[in-house]
Short mmCIF file of C-alpha atoms in Angstrom, two decimals:
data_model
loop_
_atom_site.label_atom_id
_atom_site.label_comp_id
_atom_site.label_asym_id
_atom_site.label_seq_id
_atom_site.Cartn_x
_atom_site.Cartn_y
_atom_site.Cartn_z
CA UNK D 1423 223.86 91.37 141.73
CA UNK D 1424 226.87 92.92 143.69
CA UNK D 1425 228.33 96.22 142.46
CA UNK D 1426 231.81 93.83 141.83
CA UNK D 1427 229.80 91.04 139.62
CA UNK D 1428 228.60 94.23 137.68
CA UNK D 1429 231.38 95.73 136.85
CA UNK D 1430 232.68 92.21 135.38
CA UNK D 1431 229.99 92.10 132.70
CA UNK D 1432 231.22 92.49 129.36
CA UNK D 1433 229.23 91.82 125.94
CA UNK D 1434 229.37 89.29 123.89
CA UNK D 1435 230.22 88.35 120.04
CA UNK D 1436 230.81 84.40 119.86
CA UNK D 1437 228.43 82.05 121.17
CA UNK D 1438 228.15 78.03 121.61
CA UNK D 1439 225.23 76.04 120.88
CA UNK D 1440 224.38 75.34 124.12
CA UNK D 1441 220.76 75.73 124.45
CA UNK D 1442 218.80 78.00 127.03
CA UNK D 1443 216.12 76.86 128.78
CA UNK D 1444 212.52 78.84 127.90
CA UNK D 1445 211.98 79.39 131.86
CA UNK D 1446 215.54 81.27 131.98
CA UNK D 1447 214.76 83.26 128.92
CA UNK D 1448 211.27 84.12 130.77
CA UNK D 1449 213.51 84.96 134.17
CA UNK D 1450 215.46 87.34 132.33
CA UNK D 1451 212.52 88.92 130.65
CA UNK D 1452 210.29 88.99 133.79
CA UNK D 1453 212.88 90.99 135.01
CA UNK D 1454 212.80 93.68 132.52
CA UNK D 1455 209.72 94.42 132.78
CA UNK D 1456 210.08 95.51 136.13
CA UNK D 1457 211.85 98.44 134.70
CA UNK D 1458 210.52 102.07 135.24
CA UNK D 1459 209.17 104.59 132.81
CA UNK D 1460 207.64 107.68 132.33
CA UNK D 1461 204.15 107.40 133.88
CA UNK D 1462 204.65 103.65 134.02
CA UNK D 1463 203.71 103.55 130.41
CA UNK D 1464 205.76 100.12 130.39
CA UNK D 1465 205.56 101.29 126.61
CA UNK D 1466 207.80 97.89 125.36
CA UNK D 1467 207.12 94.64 123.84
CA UNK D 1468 209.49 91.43 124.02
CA UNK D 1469 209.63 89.67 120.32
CA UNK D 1470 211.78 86.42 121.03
CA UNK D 1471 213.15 85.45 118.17
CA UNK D 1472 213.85 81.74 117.81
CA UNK D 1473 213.03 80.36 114.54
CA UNK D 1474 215.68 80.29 111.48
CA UNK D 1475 213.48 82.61 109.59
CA UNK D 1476 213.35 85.13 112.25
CA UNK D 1477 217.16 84.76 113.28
CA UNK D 1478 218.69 85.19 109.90
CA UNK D 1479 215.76 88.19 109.34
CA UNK D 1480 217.61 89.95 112.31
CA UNK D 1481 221.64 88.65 110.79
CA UNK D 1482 220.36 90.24 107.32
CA UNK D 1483 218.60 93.59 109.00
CA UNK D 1484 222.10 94.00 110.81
CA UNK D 1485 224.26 94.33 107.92
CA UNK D 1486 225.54 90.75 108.14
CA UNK D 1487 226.71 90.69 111.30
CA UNK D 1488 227.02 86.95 111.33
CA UNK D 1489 227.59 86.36 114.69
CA UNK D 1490 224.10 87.06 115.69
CA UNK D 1491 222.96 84.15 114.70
CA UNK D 1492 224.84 81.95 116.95
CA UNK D 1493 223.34 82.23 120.07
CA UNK D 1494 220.18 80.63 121.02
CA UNK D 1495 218.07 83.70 121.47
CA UNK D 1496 217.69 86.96 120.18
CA UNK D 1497 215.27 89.27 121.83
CA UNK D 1498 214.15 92.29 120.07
CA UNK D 1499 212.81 95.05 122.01
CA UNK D 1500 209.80 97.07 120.72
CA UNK D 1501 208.65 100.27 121.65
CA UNK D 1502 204.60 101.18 121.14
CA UNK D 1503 204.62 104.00 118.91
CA UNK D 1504 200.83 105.03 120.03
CA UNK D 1505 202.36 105.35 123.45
CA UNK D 1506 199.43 105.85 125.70
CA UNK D 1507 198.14 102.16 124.89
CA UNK D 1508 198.41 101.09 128.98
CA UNK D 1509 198.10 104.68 130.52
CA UNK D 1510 194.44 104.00 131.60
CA UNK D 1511 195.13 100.90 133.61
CA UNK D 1512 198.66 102.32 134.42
CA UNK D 1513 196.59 105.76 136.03
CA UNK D 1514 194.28 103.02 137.44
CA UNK D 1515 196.60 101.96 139.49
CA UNK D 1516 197.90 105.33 141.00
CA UNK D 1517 194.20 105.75 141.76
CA UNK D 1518 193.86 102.70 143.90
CA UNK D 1519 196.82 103.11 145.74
CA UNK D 1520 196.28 106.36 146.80
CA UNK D 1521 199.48 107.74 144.48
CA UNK D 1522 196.99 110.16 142.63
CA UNK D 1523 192.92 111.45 142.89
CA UNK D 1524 190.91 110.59 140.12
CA UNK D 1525 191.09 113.91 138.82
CA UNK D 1526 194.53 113.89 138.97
CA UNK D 1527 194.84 110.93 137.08
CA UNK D 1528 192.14 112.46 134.23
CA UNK D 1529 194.27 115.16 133.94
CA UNK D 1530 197.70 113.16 133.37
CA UNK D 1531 195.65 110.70 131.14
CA UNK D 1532 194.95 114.01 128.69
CA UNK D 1533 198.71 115.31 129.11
CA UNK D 1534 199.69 111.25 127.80
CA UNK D 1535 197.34 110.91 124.94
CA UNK D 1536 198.60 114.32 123.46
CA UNK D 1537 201.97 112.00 123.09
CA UNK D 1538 200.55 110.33 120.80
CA UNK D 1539 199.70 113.13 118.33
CA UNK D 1540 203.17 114.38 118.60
CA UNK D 1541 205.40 114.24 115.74
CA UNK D 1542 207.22 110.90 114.86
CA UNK D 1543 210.61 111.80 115.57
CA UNK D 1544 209.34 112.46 119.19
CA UNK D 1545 208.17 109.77 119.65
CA UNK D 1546 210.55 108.07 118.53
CA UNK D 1547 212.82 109.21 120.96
CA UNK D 1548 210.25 109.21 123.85
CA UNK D 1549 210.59 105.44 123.39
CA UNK D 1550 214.89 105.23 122.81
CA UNK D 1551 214.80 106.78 126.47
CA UNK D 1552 211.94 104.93 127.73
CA UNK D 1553 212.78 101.29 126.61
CA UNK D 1554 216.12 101.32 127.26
CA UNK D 1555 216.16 100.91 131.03
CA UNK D 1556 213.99 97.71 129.73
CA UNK D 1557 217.16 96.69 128.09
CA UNK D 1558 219.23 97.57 130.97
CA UNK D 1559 217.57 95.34 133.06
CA UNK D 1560 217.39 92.72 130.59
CA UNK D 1561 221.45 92.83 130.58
CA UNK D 1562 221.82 92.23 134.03
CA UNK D 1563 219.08 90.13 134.76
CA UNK D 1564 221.08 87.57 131.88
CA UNK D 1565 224.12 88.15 133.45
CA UNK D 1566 222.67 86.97 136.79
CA UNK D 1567 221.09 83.81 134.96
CA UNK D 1568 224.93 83.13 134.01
CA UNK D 1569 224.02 84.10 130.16
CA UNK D 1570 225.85 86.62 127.68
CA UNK D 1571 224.64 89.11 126.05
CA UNK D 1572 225.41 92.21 123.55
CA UNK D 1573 222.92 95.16 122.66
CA UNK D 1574 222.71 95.66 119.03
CA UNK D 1575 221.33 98.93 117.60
CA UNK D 1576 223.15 98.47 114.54
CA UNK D 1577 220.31 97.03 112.27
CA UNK D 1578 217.94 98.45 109.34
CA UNK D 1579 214.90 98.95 111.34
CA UNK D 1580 212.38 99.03 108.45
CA UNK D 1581 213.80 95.90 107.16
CA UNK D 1582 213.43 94.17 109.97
CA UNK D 1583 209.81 95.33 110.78
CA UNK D 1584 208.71 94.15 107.18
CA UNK D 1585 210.69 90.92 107.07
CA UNK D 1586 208.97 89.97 110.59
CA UNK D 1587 205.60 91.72 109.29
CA UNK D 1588 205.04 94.28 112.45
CA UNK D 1589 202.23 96.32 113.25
CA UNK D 1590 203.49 100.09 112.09
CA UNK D 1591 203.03 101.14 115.75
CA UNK D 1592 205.76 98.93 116.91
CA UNK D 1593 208.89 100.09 116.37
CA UNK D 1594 212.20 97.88 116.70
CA UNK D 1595 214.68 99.39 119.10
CA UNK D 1596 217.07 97.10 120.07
CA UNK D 1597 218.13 93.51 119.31
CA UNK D 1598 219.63 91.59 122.39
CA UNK D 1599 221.40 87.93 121.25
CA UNK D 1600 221.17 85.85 124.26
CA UNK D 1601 223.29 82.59 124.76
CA UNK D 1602 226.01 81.35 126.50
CA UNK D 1603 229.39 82.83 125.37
CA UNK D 1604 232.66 80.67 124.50
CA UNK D 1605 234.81 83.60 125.16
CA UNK D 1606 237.00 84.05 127.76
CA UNK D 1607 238.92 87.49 127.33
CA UNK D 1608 238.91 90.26 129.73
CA UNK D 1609 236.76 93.04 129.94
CA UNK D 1610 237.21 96.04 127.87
CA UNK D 1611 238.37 99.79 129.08
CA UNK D 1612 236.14 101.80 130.95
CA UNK D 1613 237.44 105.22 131.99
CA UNK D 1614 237.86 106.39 135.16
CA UNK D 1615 235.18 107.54 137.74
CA UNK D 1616 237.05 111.02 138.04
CA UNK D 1617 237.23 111.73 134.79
CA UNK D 1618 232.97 111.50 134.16
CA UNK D 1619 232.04 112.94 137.44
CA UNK D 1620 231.57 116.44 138.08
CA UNK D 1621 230.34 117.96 141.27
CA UNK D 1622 229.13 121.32 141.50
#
């Protein structure tokens, strides 16, 4: 994706009922999980949601935002509130290609696991910085597919963990309707590079 065909991506709120292929949804998430993280924790999980009961759990979660329910997809991101559940094979792999020593990688396997006995609210936002360059990705990779898409934190997340019965370690971060769009307006304002960009 060009630095032009980025800058023309724009979210979405209507969708048709034109249905997306499983392999394209997989493309798009294949992509996101080739996001970094810290320690390469890769501390997300991918909940497609595609049945009517799990659709209209996410509409009612979000307040009635209607419009959710129209596309085809709706992917809601998790984040792994234990956190260190992958650093052993993640450290693993620094080992075997030469990134780290073995006792190097002990040592940042004891730094990780003392994540996970940090407080909640931590965590919590340990995984809101972590997860969301998974959703980055996950925009643009369904942009490049020729799909729409619109981020939606705006949802109840305890609501939506009970109504879709989740383990209590995973915690809903981000719902992500994915379809094809039927609108055609233009893009909305984005200030100016000069007026965000400091150098000092």
């Amino acid at each position: 994706m060009t630095i032009d065909e980025l800058a023309k991506r724009k979210s979405a709120h209507s969708f048709n009922d034109r249905e997306v292929e499983p392999e394209t949804i997989n493309e798009v998430l294949d992509a996101a999980r080739q996001a970094p993280s810290a320690w390469n924790l890769q501390p997300w999980r991918f909940l497609v949601l595609r049945s009517d009961s799990a659709v209209e759990a996410a509409v009612e979660s979000s307040y009635g935002q209607e419009w959710m329910g129209e596309p085809a997809r709706i992917v809601a991101i998790l984040g792994d509130m234990r956190i260190s559940t992958h650093a052993e094979e993640a450290l693993d792999d620094t080992v075997a290609k030469g990134y780290k020593t073995r006792e190097e990688a002990d040592s940042s396997l004891d730094h990780i696991e003392d994540y996970g006995d940090r407080s909640e609210q931590w965590r919590r936002n340990w995984l809101n910085r972590n997860c969301m360059f998974a959703a980055a990705y996950m925009l643009l990779a369904a942009e490049e597919e020729g799909l729409s898409t619109c981020p939606v934190r705006g949802f109840d997340q305890e609501e939506i963990s009970g109504t879709l019965d989740l383990d209590e370690h995973w915690l809903p971060l981000l719902l992500v309707p994915i379809g094809y769009s039927d609108e055609y307006h233009d893009r909305k304002y984005r200030r100016d590079l000069s007026e965000m960009t400091r150098r000092v």
